[in-house]
Short mmCIF file of C-alpha atoms in Angstrom, two decimals:
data_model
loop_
_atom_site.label_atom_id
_atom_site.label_comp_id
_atom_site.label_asym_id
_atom_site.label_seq_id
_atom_site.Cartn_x
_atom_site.Cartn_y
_atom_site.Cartn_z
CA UNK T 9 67.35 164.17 58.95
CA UNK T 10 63.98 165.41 60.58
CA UNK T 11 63.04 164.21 63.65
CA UNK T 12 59.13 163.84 63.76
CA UNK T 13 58.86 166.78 65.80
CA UNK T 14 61.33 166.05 68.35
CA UNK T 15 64.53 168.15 69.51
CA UNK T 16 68.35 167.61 68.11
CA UNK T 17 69.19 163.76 69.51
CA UNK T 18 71.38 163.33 72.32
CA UNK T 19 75.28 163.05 71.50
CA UNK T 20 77.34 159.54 72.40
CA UNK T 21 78.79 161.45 75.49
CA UNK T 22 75.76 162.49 76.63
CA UNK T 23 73.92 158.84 76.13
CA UNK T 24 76.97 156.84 77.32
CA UNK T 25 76.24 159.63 80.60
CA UNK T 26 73.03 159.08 81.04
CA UNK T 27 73.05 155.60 80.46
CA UNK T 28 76.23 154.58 82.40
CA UNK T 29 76.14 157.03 85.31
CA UNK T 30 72.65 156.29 85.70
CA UNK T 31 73.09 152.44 85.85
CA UNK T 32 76.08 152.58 87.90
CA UNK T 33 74.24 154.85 90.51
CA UNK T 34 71.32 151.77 90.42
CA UNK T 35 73.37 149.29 91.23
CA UNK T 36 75.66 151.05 93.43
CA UNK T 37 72.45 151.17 95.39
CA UNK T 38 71.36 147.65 94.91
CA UNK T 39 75.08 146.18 95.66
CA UNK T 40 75.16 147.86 98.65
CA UNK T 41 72.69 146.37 99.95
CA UNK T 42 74.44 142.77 98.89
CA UNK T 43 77.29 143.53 100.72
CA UNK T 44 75.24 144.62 103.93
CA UNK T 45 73.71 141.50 103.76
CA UNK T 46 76.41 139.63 104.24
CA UNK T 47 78.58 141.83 106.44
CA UNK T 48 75.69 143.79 108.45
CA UNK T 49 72.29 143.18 108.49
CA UNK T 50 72.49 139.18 109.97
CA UNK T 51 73.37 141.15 113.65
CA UNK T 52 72.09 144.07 113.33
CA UNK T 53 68.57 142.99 111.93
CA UNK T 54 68.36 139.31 112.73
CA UNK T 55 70.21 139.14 116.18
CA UNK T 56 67.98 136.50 117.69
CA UNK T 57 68.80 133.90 115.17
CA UNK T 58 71.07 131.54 115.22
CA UNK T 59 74.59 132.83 113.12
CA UNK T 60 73.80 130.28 109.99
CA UNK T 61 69.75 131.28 110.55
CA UNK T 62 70.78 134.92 110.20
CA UNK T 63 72.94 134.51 107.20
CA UNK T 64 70.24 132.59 105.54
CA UNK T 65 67.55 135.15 106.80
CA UNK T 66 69.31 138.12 105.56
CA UNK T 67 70.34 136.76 102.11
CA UNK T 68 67.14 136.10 101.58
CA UNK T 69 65.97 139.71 102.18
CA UNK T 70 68.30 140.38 99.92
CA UNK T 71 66.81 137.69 97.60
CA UNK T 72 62.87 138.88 97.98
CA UNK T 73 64.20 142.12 95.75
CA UNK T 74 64.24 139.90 92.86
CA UNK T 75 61.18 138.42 93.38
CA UNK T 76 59.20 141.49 92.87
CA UNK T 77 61.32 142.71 89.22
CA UNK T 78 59.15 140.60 86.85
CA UNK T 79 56.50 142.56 88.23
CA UNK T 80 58.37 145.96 87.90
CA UNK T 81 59.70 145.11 84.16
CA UNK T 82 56.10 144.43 83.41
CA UNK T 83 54.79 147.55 84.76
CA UNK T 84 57.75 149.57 84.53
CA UNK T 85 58.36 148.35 80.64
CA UNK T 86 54.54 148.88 80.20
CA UNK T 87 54.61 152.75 80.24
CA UNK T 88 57.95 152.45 79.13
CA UNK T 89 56.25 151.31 75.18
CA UNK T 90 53.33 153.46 75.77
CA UNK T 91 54.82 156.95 78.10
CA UNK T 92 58.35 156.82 76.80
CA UNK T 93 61.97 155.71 78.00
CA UNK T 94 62.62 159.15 79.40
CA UNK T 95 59.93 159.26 81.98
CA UNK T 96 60.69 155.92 83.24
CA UNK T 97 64.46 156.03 84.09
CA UNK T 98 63.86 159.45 85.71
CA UNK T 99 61.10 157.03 87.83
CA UNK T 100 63.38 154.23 88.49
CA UNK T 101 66.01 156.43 89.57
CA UNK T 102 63.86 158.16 92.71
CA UNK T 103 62.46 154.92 93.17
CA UNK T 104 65.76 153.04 93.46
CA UNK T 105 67.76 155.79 94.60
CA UNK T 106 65.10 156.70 97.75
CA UNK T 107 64.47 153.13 98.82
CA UNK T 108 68.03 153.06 99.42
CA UNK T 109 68.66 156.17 101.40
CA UNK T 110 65.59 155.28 103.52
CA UNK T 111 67.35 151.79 104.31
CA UNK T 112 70.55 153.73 105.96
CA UNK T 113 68.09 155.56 108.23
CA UNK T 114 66.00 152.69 109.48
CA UNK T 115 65.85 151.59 112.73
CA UNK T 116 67.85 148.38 113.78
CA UNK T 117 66.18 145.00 116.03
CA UNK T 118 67.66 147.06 118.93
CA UNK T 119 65.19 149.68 118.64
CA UNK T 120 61.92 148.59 117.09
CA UNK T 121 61.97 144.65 117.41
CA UNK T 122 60.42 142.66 114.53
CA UNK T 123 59.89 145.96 112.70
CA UNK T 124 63.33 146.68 111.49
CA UNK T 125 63.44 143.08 109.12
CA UNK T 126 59.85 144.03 107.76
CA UNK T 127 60.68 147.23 106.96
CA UNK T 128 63.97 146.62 105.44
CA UNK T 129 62.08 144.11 103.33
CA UNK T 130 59.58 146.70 102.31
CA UNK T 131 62.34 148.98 100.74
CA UNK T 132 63.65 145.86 99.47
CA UNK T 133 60.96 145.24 97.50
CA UNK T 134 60.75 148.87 96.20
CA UNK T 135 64.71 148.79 95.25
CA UNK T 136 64.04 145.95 93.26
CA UNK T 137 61.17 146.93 91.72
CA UNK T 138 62.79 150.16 90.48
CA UNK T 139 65.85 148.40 89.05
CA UNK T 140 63.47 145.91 87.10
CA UNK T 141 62.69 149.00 84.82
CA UNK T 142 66.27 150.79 84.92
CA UNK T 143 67.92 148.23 82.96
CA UNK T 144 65.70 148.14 79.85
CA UNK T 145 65.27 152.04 79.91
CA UNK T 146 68.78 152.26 79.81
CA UNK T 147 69.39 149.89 77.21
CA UNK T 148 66.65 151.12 74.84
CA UNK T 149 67.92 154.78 75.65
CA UNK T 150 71.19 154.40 73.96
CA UNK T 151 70.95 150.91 71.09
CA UNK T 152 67.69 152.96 69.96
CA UNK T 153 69.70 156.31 68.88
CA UNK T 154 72.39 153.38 67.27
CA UNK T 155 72.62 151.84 63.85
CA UNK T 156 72.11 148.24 63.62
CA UNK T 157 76.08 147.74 63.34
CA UNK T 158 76.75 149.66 66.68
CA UNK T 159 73.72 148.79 68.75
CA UNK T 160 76.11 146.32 71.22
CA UNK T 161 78.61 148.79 71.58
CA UNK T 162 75.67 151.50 72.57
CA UNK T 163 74.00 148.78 74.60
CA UNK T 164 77.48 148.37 76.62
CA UNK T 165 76.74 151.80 78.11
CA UNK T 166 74.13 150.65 80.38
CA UNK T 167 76.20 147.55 81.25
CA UNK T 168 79.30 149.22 82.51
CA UNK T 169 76.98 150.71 85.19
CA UNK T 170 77.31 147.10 86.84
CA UNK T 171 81.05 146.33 87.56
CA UNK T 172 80.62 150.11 88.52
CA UNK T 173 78.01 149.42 90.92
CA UNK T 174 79.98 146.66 92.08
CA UNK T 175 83.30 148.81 92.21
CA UNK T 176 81.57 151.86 93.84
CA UNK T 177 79.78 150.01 96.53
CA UNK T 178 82.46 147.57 97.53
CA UNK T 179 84.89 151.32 97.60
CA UNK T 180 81.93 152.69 100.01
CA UNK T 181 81.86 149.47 102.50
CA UNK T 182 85.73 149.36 102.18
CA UNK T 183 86.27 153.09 103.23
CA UNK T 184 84.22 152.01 106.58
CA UNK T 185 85.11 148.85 107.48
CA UNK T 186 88.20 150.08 108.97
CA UNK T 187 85.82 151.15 111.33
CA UNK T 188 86.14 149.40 115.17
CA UNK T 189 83.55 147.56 114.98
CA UNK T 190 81.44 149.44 117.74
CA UNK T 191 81.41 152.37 115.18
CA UNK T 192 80.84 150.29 112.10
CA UNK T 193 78.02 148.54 113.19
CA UNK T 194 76.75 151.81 115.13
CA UNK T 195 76.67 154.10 112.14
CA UNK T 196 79.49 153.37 109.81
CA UNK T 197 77.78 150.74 107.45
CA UNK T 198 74.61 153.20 107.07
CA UNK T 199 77.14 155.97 105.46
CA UNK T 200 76.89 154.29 101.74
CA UNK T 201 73.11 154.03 101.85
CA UNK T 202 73.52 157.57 102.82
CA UNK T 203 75.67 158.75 99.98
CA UNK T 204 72.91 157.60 97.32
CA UNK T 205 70.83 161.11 97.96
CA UNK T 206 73.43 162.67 96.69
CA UNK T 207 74.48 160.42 93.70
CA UNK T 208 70.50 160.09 92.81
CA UNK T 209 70.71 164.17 92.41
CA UNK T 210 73.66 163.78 90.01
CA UNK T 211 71.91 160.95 87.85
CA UNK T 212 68.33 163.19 87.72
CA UNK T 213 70.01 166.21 86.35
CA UNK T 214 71.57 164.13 83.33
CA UNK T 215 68.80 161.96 82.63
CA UNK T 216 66.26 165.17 82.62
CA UNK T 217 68.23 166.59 79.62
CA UNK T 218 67.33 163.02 77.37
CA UNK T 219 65.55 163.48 74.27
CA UNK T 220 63.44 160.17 73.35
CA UNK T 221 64.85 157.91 70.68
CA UNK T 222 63.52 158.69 67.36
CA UNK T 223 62.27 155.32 65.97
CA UNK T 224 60.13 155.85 68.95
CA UNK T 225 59.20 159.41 69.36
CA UNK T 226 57.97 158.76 65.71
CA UNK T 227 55.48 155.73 66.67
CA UNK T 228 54.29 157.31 69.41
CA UNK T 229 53.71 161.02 67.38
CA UNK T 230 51.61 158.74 64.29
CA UNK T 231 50.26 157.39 67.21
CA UNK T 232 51.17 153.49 66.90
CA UNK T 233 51.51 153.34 70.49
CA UNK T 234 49.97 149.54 71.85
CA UNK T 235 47.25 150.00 74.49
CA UNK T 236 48.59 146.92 76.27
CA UNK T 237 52.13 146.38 75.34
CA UNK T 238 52.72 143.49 77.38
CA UNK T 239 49.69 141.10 76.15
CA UNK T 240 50.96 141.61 72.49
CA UNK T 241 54.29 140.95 73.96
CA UNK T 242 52.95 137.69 74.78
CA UNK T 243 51.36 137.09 71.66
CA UNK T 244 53.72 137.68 69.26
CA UNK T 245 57.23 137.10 70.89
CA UNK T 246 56.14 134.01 73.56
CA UNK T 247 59.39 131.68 72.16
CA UNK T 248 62.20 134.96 72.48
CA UNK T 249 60.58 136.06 75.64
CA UNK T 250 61.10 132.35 77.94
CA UNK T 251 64.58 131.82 75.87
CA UNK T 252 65.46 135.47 76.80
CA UNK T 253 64.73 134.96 80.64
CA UNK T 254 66.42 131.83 80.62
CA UNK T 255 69.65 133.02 78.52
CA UNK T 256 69.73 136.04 81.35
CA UNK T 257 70.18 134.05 84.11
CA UNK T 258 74.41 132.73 83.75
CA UNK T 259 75.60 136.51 84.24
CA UNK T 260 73.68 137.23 87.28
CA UNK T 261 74.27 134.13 88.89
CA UNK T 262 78.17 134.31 88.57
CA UNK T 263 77.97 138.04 89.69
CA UNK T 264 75.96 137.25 93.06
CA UNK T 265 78.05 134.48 93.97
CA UNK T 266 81.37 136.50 93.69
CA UNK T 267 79.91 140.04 95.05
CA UNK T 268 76.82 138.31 98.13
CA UNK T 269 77.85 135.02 98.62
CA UNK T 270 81.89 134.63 98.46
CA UNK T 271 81.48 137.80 101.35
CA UNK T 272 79.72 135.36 103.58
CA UNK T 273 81.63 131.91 102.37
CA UNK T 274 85.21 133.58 101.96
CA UNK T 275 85.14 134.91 105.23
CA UNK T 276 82.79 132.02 107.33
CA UNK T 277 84.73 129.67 105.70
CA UNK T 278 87.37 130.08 104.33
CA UNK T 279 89.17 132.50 106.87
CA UNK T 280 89.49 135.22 104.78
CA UNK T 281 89.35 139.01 106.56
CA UNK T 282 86.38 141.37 105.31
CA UNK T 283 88.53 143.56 103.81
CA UNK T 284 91.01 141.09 102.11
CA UNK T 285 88.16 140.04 100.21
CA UNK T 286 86.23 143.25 99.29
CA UNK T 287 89.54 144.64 98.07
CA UNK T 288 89.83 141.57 95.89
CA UNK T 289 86.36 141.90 94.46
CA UNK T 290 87.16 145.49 93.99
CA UNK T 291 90.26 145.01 91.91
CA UNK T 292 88.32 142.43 89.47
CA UNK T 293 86.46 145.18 88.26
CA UNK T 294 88.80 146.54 85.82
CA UNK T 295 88.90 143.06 83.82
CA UNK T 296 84.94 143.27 84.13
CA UNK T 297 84.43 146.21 82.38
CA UNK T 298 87.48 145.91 80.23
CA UNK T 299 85.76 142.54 78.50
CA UNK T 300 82.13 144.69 78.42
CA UNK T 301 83.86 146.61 76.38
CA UNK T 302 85.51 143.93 73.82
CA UNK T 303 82.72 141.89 73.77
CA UNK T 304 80.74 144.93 72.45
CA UNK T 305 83.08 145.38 69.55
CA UNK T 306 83.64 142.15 68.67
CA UNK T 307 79.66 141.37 69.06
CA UNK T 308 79.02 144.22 66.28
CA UNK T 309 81.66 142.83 64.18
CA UNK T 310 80.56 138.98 64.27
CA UNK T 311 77.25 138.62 65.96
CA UNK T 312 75.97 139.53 69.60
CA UNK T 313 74.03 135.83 69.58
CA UNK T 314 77.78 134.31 68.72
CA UNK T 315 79.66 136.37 71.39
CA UNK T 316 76.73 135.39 74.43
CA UNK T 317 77.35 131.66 73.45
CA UNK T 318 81.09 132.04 74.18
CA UNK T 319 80.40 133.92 77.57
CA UNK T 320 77.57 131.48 78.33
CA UNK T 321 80.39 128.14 77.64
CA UNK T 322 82.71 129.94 80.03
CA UNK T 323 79.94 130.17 82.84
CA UNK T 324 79.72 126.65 82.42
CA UNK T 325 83.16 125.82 82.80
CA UNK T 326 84.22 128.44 85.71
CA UNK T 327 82.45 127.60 88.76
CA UNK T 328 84.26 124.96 89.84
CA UNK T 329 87.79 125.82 89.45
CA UNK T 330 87.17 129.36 90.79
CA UNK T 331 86.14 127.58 94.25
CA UNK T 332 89.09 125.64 93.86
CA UNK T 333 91.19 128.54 93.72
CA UNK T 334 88.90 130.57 96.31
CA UNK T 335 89.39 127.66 99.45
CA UNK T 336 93.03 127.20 99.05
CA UNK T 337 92.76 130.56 101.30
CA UNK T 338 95.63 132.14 98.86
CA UNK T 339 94.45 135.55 98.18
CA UNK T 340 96.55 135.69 94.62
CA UNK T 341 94.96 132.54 93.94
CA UNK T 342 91.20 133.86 95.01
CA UNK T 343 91.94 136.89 92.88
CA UNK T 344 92.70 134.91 89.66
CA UNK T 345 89.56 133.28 90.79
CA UNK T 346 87.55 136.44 90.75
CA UNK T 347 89.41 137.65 87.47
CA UNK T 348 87.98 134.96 84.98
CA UNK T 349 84.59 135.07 86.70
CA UNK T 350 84.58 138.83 85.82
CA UNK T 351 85.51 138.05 82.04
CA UNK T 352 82.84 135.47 82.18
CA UNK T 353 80.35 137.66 82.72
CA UNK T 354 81.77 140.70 80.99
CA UNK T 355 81.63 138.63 77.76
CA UNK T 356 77.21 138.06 77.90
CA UNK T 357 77.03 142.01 79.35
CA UNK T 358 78.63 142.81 76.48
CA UNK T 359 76.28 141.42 74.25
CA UNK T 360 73.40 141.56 75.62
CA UNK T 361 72.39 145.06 74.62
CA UNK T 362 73.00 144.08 71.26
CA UNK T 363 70.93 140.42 71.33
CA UNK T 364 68.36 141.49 73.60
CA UNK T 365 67.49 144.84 71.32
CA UNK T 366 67.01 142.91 68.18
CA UNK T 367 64.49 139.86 69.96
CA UNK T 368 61.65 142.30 70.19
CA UNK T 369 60.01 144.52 67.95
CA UNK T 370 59.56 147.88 68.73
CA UNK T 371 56.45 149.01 70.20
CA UNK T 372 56.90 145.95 72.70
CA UNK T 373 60.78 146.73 73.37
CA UNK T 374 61.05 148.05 76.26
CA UNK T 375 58.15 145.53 77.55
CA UNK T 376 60.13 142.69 76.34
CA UNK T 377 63.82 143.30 77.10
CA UNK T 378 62.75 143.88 80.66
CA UNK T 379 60.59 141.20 81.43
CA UNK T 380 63.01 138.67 80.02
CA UNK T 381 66.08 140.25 81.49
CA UNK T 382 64.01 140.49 85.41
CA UNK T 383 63.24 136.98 84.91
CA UNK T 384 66.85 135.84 84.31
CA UNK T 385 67.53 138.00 87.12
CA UNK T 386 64.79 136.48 89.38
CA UNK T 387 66.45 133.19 89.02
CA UNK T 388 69.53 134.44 89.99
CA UNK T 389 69.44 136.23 92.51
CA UNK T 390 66.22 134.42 94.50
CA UNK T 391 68.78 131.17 94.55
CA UNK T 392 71.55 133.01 96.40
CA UNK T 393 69.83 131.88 99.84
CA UNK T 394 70.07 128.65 98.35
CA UNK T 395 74.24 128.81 98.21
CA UNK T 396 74.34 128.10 102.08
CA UNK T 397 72.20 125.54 102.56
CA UNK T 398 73.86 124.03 99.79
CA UNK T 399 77.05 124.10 101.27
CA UNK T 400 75.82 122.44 104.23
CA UNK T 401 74.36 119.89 103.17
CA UNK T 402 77.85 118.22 102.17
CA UNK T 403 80.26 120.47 104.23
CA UNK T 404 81.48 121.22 100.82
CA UNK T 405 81.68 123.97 98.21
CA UNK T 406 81.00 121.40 95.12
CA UNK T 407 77.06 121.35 95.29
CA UNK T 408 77.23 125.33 94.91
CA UNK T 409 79.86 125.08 91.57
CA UNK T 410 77.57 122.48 90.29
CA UNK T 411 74.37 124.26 90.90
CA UNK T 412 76.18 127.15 89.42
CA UNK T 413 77.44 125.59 86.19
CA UNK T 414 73.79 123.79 85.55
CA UNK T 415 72.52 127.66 85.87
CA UNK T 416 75.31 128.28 82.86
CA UNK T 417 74.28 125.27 81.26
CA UNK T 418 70.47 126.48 81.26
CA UNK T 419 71.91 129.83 79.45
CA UNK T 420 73.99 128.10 77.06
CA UNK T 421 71.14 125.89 75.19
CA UNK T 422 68.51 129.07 75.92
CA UNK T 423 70.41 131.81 74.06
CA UNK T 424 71.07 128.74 71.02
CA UNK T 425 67.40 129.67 70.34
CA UNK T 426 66.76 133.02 70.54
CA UNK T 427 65.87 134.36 67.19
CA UNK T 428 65.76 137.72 66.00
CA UNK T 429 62.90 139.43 65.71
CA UNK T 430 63.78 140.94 62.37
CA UNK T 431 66.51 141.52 60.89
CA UNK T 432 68.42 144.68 60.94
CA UNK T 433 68.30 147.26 57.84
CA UNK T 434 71.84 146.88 56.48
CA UNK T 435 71.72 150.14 54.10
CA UNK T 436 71.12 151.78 57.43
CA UNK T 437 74.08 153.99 58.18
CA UNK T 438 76.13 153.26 61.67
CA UNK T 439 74.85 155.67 64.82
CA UNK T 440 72.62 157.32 62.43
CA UNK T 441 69.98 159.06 64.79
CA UNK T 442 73.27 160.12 66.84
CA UNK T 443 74.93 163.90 66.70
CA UNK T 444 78.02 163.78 65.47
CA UNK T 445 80.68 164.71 68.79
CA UNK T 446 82.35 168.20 68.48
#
């Protein structure tokens, strides 16, 4: 089949490489930082504050990355329609990748006062405003070389490069925490923010040998391009792009509260030891990306809409028995606990490459998938501060299920709406722009 003038498309191994190690190495970077702000940066950033008014300070640095993503997916997902998917997740990778490393050499309270929190902030803010674009580029890199009847299992690609991140970054902190904690909090937690120089080298060199899709290296060469993707975005797909952001919300919001806040509450609280727990979180990653992977299948077999609305009725139902399980202080029990929660979000990852792809047309894809998925995210992750307070205000771990199952709720009646918008081209054959593996 020609091309429209572009080169030989990428093979599966090479798209399921550039999509998954790329991902993973994102939020590898941007977990890290989640577990630091629970374990590290309330002392070492927020000293002065009371232990509760540290926790809550440095969750919420951790929260002020979301804040900015709608902004990135707009800007990011702008060029993204009009530039191409390439050029972006080669961007979001330096920008993610450096913000990171730059956080492992900065400057504690200790040594520059009210500095240190600003700063960290500051590469906050550019951490999350790289990974606002990563996600969509990542996506539209791999269901766009996909038939219509493989797109979710091509979309899974980019979403294994979560419970990775998770994995990878909870592996990091857990290889120093057995640390004293003189050497730990010296120079032992800035080790992982370290080691993303050298994983952001690996992820450049295989993302720098992409081709673009063809359904959109063939817009852009009859030059179909939109001058301003986003503003037709808005005109054209208002309904898909508010039920999207809303629908995008249940995953996140189960993740953060297993991988940020159950750090803080498990150990706080509960009594659990810092490792106990990480090595539990760890562990559940397995089931996480085992059910990515079946919910991909079965999404392009039955439906991606059909397979979200069974994930989203499990993140209703979850929450509260997997605090139940979590403060009997039984670390079988807790693990059980973190077990389901990782099916219950492995089922929506799984189709949301799939769901997500077919809600926007084309030359407003990459606009589209971002925005809605940044402000699902934004929702998420800007209410993990929120988790604390919660618990205090009843000395009890039931306001945070609830709030948590009314998030899944939220997801569950969005993601009923969603609508494609158009229907896929049945007569097209499976993986067609993809070359066949040798």
């Amino acid at each position: 089949m020609a091309q429209h003038g572009t080169s030989k498309p990428p093979s599966m191994k090479r798209l399921f490489a550039a999509s998954f190690v790329g991902t993973s190495i994102e939020w590898y970077d941007y977990f890290i930082f989640g577990t630091a702000a629970a374990l590290v940066f309330p002392r070492l950033f927020f000293p002065e504050a009371s232990p509760d008014a540290a926790t809550l300070a440095s969750l919420s640095a951790f929260a002020v990355g979301f804040l900015v993503r709608p902004v990135g997916a707009a800007v990011i997902g702008h060029f993204g329609d009009r530039i191409g998917r390439k050029s972006m997740l080669v961007l979001t990778l330096i920008l993610t990748g450096g913000s990171t490393f730059l956080i492992g050499v900065l400057p504690t309270f200790a040594a520059i006062g009210i500095g240190a929190p600003l700063l960290l902030v500051a590469l906050r803010l550019v951490q999350g405003f790289g990974v606002a674009g990563e996600w969509g580029g990542a996506m539209l890199i791999s269901t766009e070389n996909a038939g219509p009847r493989r797109r979710a299992l091509f979309g899974s690609f980019a979403q294994f490069g979560v419970p990775i991140g998770v994995l990878t970054s909870n592996l990091a902190f857990l290889a120093v925490s057995g640390m004293d904690d003189d050497a730990f909090f010296s120079y032992g937690w800035r080790i992982p923010f370290l080691l993303s120089a050298v994983l952001v080298v690996v992820g450049l060199v295989i993302r720098m040998m992409l081709t673009e899709p063809p359904e959109f290296a063939k817009v852009k060469q009859e030059r179909k391009i939109i001058k301003v993707p986003f503003t037709e975005l808005i005109r054209r797909h208002p309904r898909n792009l508010i039920l999207g952001g809303l629908a995008a919300i249940a995953p996140p919001a189960v993740g953060y509260a297993v991988t940020v806040y159950m750090l803080t509450y498990g150990t706080k609280v509960v009594g659990f030891d810092r490792n106990t727990l990480l090595t539990l979180i760890l562990a559940s990653t397995s089931v996480w990306v085992g059910a990515i992977a079946v919910s991909a299948l079965l999404s392009d077999r039955f439906g991606a809409k059909r397979l979200y609305i069974v994930g989203a009725v499990t993140a209703v139902i979850w929450p509260i028995p997997m605090f139940a399980l979590v403060n009997t202080g039984d670390a079988g029990l807790a693990l059980v606990a973190f077990l389901v929660a990782a099916v219950v979000q492995g089922i929506m990852a799984g189709a949301q490459g799939g769901l997500f792809t077919e809600m926007f047309d084309l030359k407003v894809r990459y606009s589209g998938i971002s925005v809605a998925y940044a402000l699902g995210a934004t929702v998420a992750g800007a209410v993990t501060p929120a988790f604390p307070a919660l618990y205090a205000s009843a000395g009890s771990s039931t306001p945070v299920a609830v709030f948590l199952t009314a998030l899944g709720l939220v997801s569950l009646v969005a993601v009923l709406g969603v609508q494609r918008a158009s229907a896929p081209r049945e007569t097209e054959e499976p993986a067609l722009a993809v070359t066949p593996e040798r």
